[in-house]
Tab-separated table of C-alpha atoms and ligand atoms in Angstrom:
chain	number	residue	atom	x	y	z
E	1	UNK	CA	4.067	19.198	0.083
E	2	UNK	CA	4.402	16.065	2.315
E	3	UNK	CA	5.631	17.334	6.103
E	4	UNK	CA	8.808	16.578	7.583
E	5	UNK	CA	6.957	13.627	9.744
E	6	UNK	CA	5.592	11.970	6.654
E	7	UNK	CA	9.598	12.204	5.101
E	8	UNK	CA	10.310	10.728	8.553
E	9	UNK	CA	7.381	7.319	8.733
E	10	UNK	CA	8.752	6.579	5.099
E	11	UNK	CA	11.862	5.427	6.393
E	12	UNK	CA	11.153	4.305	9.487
E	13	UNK	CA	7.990	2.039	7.735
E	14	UNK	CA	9.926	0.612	5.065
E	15	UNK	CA	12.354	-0.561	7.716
E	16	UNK	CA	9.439	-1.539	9.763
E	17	UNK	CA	7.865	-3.884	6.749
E	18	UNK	CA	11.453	-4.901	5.998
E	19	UNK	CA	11.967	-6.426	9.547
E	20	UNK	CA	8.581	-8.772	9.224
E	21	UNK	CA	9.639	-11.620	7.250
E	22	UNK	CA	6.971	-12.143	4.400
E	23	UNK	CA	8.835	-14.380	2.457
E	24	UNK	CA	6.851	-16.381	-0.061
E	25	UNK	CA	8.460	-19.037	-0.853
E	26	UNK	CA	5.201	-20.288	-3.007
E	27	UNK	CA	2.999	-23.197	-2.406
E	28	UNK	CA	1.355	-21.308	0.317
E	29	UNK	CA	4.222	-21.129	2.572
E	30	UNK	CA	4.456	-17.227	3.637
E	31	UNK	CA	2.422	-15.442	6.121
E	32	UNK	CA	1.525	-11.828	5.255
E	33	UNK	CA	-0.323	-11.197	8.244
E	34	UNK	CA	1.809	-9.159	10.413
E	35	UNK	CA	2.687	-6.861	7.669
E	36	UNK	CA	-0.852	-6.658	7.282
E	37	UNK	CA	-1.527	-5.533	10.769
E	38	UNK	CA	1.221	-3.344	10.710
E	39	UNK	CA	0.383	-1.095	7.401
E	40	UNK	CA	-3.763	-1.718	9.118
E	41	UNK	CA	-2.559	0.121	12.013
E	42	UNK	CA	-0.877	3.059	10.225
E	43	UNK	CA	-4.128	3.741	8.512
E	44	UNK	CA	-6.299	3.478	11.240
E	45	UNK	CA	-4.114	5.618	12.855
E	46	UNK	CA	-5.010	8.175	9.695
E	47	UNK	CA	-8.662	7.703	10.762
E	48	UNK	CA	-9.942	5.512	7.813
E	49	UNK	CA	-10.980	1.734	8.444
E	50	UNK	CA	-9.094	-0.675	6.771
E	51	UNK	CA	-10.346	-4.318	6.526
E	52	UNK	CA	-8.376	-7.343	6.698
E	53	UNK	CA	-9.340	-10.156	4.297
E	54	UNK	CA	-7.752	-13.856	4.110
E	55	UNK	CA	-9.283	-16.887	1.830
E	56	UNK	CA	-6.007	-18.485	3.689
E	57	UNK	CA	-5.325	-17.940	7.467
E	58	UNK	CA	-2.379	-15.691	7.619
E	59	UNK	CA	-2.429	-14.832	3.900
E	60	UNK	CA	-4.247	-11.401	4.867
E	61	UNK	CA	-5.224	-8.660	2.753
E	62	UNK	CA	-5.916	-4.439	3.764
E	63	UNK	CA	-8.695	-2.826	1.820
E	64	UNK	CA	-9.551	1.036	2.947
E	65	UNK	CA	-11.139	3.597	0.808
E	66	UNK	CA	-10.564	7.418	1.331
E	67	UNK	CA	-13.814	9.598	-0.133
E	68	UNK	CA	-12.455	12.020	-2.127
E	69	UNK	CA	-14.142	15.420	-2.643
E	70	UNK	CA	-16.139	14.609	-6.270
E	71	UNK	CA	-18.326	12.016	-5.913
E	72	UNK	CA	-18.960	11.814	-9.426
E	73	UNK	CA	-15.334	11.134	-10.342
E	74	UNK	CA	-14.170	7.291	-10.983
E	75	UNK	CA	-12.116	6.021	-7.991
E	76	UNK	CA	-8.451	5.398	-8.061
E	77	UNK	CA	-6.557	2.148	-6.970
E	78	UNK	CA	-3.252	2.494	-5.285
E	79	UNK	CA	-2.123	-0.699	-3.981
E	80	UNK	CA	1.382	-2.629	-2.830
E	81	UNK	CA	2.135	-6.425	-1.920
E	82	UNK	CA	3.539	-7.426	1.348
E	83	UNK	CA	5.044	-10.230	0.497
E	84	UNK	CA	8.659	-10.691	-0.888
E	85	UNK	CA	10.984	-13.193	-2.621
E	86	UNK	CA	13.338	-15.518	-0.540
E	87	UNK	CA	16.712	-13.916	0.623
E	88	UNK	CA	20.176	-16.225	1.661
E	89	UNK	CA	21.072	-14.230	4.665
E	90	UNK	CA	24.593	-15.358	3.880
E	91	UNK	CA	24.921	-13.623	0.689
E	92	UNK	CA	24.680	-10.609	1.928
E	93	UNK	CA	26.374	-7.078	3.447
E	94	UNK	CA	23.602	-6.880	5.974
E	95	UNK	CA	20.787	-9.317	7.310
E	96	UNK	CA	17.809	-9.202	4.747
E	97	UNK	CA	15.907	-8.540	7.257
E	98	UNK	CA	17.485	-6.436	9.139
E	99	UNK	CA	15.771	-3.216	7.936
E	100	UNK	CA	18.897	-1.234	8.570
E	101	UNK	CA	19.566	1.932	8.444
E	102	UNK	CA	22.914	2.751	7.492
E	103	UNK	CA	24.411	5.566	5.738
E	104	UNK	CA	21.555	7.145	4.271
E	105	UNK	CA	20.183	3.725	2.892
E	106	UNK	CA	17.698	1.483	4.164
E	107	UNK	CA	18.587	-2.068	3.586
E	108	UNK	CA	16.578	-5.541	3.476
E	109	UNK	CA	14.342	-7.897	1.134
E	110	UNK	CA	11.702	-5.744	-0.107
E	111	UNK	CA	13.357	-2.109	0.123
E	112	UNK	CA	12.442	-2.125	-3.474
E	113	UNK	CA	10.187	-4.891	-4.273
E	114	UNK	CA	7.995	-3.207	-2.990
E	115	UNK	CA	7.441	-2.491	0.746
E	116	UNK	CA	9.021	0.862	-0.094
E	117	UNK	CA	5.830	1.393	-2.192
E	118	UNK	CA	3.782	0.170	0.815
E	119	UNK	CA	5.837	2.594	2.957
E	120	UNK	CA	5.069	5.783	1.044
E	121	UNK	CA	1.422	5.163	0.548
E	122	UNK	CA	1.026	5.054	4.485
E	123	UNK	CA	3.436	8.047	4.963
E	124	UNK	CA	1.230	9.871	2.240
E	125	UNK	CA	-2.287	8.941	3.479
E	126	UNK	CA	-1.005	9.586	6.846
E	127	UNK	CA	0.247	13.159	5.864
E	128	UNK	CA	-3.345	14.245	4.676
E	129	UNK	CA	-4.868	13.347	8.037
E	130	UNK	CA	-2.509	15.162	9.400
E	131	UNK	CA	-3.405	18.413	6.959
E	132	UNK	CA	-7.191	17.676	6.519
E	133	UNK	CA	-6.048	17.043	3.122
E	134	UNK	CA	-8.792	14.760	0.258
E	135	UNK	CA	-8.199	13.911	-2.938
E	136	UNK	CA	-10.564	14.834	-6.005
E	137	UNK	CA	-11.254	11.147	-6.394
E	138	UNK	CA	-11.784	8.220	-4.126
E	139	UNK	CA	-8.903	6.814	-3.393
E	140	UNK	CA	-8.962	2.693	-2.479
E	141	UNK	CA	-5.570	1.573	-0.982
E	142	UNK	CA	-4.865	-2.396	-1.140
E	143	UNK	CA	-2.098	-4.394	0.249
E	144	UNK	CA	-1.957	-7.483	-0.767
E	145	UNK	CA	-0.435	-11.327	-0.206
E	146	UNK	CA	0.825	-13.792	-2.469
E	147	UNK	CA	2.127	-11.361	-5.257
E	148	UNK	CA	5.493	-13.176	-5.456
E	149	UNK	CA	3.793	-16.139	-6.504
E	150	UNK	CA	0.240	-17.095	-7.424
E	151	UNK	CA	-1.768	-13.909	-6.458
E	152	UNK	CA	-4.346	-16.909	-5.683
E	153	UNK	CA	-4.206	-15.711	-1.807
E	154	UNK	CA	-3.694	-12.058	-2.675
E	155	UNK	CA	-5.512	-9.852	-5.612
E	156	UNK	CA	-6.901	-12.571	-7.377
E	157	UNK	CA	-8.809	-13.411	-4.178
E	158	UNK	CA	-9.780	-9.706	-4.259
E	159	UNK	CA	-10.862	-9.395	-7.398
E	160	UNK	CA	-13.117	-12.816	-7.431
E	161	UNK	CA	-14.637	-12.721	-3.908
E	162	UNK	CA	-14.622	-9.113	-2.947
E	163	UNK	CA	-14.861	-6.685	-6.015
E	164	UNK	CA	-17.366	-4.419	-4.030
E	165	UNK	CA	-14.519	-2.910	-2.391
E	166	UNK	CA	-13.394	-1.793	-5.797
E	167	UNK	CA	-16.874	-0.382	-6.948
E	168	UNK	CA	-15.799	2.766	-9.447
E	169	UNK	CA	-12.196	2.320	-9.587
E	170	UNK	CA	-11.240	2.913	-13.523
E	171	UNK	CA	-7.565	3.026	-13.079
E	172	UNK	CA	-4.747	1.854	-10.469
E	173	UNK	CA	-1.164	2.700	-10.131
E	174	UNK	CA	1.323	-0.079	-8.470
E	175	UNK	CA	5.150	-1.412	-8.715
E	176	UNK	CA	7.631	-0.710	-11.367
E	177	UNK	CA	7.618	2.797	-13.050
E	178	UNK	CA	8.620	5.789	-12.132
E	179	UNK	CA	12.760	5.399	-11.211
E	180	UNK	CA	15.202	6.713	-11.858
E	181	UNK	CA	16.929	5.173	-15.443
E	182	UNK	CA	20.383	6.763	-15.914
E	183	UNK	CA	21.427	6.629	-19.516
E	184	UNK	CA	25.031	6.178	-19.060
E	185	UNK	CA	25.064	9.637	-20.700
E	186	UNK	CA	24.120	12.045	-18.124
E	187	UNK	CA	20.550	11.233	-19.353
E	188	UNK	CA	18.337	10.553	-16.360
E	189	UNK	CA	15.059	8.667	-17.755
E	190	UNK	CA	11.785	8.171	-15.808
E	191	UNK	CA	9.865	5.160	-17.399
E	192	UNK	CA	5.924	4.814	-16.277
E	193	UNK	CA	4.763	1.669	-17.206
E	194	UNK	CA	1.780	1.584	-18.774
E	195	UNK	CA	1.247	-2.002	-19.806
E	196	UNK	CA	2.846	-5.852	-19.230
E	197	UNK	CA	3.629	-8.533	-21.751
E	198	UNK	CA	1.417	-11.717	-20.496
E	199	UNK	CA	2.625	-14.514	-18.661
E	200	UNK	CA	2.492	-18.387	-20.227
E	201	UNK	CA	4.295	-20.703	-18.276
E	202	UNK	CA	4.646	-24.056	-20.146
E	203	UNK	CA	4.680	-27.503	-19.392
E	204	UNK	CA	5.933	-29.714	-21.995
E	205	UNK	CA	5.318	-33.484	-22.121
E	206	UNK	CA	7.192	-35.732	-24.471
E	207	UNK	CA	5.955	-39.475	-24.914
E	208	UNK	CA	8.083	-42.251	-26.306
E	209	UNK	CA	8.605	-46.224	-25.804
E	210	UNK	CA	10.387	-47.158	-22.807
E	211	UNK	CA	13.160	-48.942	-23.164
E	212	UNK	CA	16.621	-50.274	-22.269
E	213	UNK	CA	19.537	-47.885	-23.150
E	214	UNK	CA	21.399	-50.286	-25.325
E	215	UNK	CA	18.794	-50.827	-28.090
E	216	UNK	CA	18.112	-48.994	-30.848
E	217	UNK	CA	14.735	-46.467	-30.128
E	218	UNK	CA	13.228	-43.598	-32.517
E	219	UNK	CA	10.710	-43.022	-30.347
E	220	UNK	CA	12.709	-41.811	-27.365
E	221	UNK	CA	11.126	-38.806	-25.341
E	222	UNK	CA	14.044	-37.615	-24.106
E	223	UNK	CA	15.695	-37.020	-27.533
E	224	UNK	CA	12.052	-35.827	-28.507
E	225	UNK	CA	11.393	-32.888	-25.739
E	226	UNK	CA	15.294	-31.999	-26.193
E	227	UNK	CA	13.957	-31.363	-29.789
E	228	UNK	CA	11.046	-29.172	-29.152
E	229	UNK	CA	12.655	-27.485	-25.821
E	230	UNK	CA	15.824	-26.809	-28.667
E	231	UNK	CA	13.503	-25.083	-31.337
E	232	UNK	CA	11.664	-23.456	-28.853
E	233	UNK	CA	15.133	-21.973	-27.598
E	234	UNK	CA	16.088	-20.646	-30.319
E	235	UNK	CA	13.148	-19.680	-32.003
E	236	UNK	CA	13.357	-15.906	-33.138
E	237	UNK	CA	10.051	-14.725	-32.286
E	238	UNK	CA	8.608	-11.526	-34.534
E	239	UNK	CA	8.439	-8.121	-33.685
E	240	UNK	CA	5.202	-6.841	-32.402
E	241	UNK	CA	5.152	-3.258	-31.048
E	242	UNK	CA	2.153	-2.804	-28.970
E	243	UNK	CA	1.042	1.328	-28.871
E	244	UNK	CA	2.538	1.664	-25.504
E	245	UNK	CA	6.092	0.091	-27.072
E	246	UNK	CA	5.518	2.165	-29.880
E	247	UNK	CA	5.371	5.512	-27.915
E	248	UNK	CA	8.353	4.412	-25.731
E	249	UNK	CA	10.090	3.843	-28.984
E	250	UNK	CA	8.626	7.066	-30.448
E	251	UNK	CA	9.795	9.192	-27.353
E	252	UNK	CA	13.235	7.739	-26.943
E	253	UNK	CA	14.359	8.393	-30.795
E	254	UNK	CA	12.900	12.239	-30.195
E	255	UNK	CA	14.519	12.560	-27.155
E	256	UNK	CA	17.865	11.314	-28.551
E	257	UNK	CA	17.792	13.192	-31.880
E	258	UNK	CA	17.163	9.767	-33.668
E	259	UNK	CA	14.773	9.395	-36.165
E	260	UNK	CA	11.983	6.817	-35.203
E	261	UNK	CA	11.904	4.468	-37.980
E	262	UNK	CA	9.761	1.808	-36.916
E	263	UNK	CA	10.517	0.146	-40.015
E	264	UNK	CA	14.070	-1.014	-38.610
E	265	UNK	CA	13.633	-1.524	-34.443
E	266	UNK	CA	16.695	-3.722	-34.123
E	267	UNK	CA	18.490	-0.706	-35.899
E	268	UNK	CA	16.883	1.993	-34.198
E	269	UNK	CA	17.313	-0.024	-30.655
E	270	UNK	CA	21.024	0.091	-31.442
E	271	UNK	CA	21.377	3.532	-31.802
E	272	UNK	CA	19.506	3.899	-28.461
E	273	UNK	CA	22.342	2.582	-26.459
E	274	UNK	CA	21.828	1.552	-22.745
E	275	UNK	CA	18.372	3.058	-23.158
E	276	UNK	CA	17.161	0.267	-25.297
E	277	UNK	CA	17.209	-1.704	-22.584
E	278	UNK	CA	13.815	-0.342	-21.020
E	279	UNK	CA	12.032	-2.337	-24.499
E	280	UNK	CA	13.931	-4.662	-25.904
E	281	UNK	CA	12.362	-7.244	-23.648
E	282	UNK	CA	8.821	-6.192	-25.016
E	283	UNK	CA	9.365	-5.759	-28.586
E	284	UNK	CA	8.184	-9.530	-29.170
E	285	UNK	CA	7.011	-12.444	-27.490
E	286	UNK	CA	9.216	-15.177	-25.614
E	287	UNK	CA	9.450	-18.622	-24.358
E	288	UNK	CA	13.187	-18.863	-22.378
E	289	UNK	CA	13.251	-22.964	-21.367
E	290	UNK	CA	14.228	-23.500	-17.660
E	291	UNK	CA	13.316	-26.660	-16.235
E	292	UNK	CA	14.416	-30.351	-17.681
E	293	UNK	CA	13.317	-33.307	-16.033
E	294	UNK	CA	13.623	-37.132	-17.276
E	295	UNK	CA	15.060	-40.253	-16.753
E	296	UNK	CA	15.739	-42.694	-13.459
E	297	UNK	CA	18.559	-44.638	-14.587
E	298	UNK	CA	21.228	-43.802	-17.200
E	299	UNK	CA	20.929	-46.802	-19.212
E	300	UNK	CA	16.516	-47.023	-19.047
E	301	UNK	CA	15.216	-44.589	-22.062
E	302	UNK	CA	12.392	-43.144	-19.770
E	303	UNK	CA	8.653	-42.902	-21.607
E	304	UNK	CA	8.040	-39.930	-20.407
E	305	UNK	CA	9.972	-36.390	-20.281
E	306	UNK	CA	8.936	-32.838	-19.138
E	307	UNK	CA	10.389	-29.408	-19.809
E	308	UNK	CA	9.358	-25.730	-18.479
E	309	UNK	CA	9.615	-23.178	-20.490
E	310	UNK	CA	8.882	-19.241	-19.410
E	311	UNK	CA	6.806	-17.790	-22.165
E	312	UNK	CA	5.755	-14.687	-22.102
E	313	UNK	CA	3.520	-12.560	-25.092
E	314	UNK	CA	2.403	-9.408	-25.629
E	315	UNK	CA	-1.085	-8.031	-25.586
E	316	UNK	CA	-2.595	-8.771	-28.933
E	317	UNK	CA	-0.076	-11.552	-29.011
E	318	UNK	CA	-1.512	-14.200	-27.232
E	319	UNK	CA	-2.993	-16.209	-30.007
E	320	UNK	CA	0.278	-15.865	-32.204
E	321	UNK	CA	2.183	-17.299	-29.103
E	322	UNK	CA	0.080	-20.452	-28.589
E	323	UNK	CA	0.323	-21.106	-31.826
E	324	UNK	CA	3.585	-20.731	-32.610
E	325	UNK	CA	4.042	-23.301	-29.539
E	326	UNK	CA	1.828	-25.514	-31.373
E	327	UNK	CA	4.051	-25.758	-34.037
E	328	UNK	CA	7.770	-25.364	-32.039
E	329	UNK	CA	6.357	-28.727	-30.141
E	330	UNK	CA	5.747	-30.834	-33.181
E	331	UNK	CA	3.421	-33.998	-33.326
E	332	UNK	CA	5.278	-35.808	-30.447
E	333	UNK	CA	4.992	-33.386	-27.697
E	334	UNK	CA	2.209	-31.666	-25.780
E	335	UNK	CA	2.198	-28.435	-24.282
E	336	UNK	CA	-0.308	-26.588	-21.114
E	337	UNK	CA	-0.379	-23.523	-19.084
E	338	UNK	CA	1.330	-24.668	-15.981
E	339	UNK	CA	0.140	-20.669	-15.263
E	340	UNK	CA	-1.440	-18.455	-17.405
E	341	UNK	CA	-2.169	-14.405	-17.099
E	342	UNK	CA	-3.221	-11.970	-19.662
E	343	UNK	CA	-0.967	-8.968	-21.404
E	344	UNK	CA	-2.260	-5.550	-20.511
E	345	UNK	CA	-2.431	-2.390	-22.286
E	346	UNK	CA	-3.194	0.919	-21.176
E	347	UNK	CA	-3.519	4.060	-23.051
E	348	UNK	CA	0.022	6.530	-22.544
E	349	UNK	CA	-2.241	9.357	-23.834
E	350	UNK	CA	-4.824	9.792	-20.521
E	351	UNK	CA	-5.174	11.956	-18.651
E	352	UNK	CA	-3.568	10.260	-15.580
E	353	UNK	CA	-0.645	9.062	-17.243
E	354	UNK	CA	-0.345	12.938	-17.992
E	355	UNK	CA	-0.735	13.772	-14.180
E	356	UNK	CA	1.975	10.926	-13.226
E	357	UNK	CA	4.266	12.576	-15.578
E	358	UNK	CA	3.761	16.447	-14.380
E	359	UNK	CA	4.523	14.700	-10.657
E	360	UNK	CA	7.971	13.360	-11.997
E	361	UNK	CA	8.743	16.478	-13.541
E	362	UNK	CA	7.890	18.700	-10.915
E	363	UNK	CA	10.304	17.428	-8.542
E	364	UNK	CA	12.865	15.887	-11.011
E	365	UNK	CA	13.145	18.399	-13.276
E	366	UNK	CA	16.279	17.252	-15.212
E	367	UNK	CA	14.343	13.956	-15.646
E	368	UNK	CA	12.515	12.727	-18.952
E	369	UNK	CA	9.078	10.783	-18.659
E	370	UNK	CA	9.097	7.591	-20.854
E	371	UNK	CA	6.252	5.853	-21.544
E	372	UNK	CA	7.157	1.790	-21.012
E	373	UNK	CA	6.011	-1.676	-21.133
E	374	UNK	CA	7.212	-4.250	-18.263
E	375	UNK	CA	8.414	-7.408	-19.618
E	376	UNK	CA	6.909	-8.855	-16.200
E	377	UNK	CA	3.468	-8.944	-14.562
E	378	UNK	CA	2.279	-7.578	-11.484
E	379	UNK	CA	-0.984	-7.558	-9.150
E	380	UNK	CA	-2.395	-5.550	-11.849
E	381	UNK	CA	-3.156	-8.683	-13.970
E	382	UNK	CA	-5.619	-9.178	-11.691
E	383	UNK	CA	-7.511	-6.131	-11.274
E	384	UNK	CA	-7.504	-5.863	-14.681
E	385	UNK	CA	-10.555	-8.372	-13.720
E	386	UNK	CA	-12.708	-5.706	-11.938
E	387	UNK	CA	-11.891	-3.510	-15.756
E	388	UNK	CA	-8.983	-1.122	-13.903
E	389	UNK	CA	-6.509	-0.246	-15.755
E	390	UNK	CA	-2.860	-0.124	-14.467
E	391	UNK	CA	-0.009	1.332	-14.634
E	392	UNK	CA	3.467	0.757	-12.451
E	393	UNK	CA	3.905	4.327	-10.735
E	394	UNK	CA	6.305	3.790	-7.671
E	395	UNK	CA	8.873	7.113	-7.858
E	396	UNK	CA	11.520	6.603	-6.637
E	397	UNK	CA	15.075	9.135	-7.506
E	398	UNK	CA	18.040	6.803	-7.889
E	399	UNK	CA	21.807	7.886	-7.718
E	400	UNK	CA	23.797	6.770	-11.075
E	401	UNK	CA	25.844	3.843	-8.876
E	402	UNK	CA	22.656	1.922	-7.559
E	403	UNK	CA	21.736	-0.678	-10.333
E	404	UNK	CA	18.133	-0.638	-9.806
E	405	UNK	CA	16.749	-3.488	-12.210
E	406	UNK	CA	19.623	-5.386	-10.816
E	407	UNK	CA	18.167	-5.287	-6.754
E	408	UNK	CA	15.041	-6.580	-7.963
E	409	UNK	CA	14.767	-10.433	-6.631
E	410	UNK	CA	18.737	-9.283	-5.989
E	411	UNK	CA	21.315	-9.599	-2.956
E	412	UNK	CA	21.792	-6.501	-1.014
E	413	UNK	CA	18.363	-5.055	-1.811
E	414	UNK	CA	18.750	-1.720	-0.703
E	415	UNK	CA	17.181	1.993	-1.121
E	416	UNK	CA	18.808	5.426	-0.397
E	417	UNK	CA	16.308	7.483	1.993
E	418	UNK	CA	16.711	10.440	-0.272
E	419	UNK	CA	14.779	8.182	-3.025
E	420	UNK	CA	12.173	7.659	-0.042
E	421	UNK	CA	11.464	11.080	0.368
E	422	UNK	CA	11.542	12.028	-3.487
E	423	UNK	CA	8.816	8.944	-3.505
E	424	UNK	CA	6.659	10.633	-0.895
E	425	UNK	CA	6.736	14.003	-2.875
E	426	UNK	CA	5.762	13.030	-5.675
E	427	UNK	CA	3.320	10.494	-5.104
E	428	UNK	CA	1.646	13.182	-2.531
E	429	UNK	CA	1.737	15.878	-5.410
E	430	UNK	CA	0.259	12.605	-7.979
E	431	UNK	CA	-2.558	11.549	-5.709
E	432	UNK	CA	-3.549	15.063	-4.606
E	433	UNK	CA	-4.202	15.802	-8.351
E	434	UNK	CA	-5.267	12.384	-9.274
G	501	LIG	ZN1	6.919	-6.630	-6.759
């Protein structure tokens, strides 16, 4: 069990991160590097040796590996971003950044997203110094920049220019699994995720004759990309159940008394309720438009217009998805990657996955472990480079009023201390066992 100091540095460190500003507000502009020095500190204060790595000045990365007991064993990956998304202080209760402590609840930009994460792996590592405690397997902790946008100054600089710190890690655990998902029904859900659907963000370009606005023109791009950027819209993509979608879907219908006909998934999510909600963003691909831009001058037909669109696939999907763009477009539009990342997979039947789940249960013993698949990405796209698999393990024990997927990006970003502390349990008992 994690002492009473370690239940103690949780708070007091998420606060702590809170209160440095690492807002990335993308294009470069953010500067990780006090958060850097701050977590750096913590675990040189544990005894290990973290480095700090930057391909940008002030866009720095921590690196430290623990040596756990069996050398033999593959190494383990446990890493947080420091950065967070943009907060208007005047939206909310408290300052964003204000770290505040106040009623039990720790408040500020990143209390979830993720420098409570970052918080509990220093609290844990710092606990086992404390103890004389190793793991089985060595452990490599990363914090990274640039996670909120690119990942250029972050993990994908880790994984390109310094993979040696990674040498033997087979797995890695990160953001987004492990909370608390009340049903609505007294049911209190704990998804893992143990996959993400690819990222494809789109530019669309469509060329026509220029023109003045009074004469007739069939070749007008705007009325061309509103074309495409409409079919695209309201394209209904196919289902595609990946395996870890088709356990979540699988273990849902058992744990509901429903049976799992994966025949019918619109049916069966129905009769899932509020629960359906953890996959029916990942039971097929997407491409949500989001950006229009055209024109000069209302009465000047422009010979040029662009459109974003946020497409994102599943793993095996990718080729379906760029070519049912192909087609969506039509002959008079062209689409790229404006950004581009790959869907990952990873097995729900391993034996760490099984580990992550015995962790949950132990301390939340009314909970049920879900496997899931995050309609998102994380860092983990990018290790997925060095051939880690990842999974989103952050626990976290939620009350029923806190909308959890809601403070995500959200105002008022806040996270009880009593979730804290649940975190540090069970990620102690997890990486202990790991
Ligand atoms: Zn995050």
């Amino acid at each position: 069990m994690a002492d009473q100091q370690a239940l103690d540095e949780v708070v007091e460190y998420t606060s702590g991160l809170i209160r440095i500003d690492t807002t990335n507000r993308g294009g470069g502009d953010c500067q990780e590097r006090p958060a850097a020095e701050y977590a750096a500190e913590r675990l040189a204060g544990a005894g290990l040796e973290p480095l700090l790595l930057e391909r940008t000045p002030g866009r720095t990365n921590v690196v430290a590996r623990i040596e756990g007991t069996d050398p033999s064993a593959d190494a383990l990956l446990v890493h947080g971003h420091l950065d967070v998304v943009p907060a208007e202080a005047a939206d909310w209760s408290v300052h964003p950044f204000s770290g505040e402590v106040r009623d039990g609840v720790v408040w500020g930009r990143g209390a979830v997203d993720m420098k409570n994460m970052d918080a509990m792996i220093l609290a844990v590592v710092r606990s086992w110094a404390r103890e004389g405690v190793r793991p089985r397997r060595d452990l490599v902790i990363a914090f990274t920049a640039d996670e909120e946008a690119s990942a250029e100054d972050g993990s994908g600089f880790l994984a390109d220019r310094h993979p040696e710190l990674f040498e033997g890690c087979t797995e890695g655990i990160s953001e987004s699994g492990a909370f608390t998902f009340h049903d609505g029904a007294g049911r209190q859900l704990y998804p893992i995720a143990a996959g993400e659907r690819g990222t494809g963000w789109l530019k669309l370009t469509a060329r026509g004759r220029a023109g003045h606005g009074s004469k007739v023109n069939r070749e007008n791009a705007v009325t061309r990309l509103a074309a495409a950027v409409t079919r695209i819209g309201e394209h209904e993509w196919p289902l595609r159940l990946t395996p870890t979608v088709r356990a979540a879907l699988t273990e849902l219908a058992a744990l509901y008394g429903i049976e799992a006909d994966l025949t019918d998934v619109d049916r069966l999510l129905e009769k899932l309720g509020p629960a359906a909600k953890l996959v029916e963003a990942t039971v097929r691909n997407s491409a949500n438009p989001t950006m229009l831009d055209a024109g000069y001058k209302l009465n000047v037909v422009p010979g040029e217009a662009v459109a974003h669109i946020d497409g994102r696939y599943l793993a095996g999907a990718e080729e379906e998805f760029r070519a049912t763009l192909d087609e969506l477009t039509g002959p008079d539009v062209t689409w790229e990657f404006a950004h581009h990342e790959v869907a990952l997979q990873a097995p729900v039947d391993s034996a760490l996955f099984a580990r992550m789940r015995a962790a949950v249960e132990e301390f939340a013993p009314e909970g049920h472990v879900v496997p899931y698949c995050m309609s998102g990405g994380t860092d983990a796209k990018q290790f997925s480079r060095l051939g880690i698999t990842g999974y989103g393990f952050a626990p976290l024990k939620l009350p029923e009023d806190l909308d959890y997927q809601a403070l995500f990006h959200g105002v008022d970003e806040r996270v009880p201390v009593e979730a804290l502390h649940f975190g540090v349990q069970v990620l102690d008992r997890f990486l202990r066992t790991a």
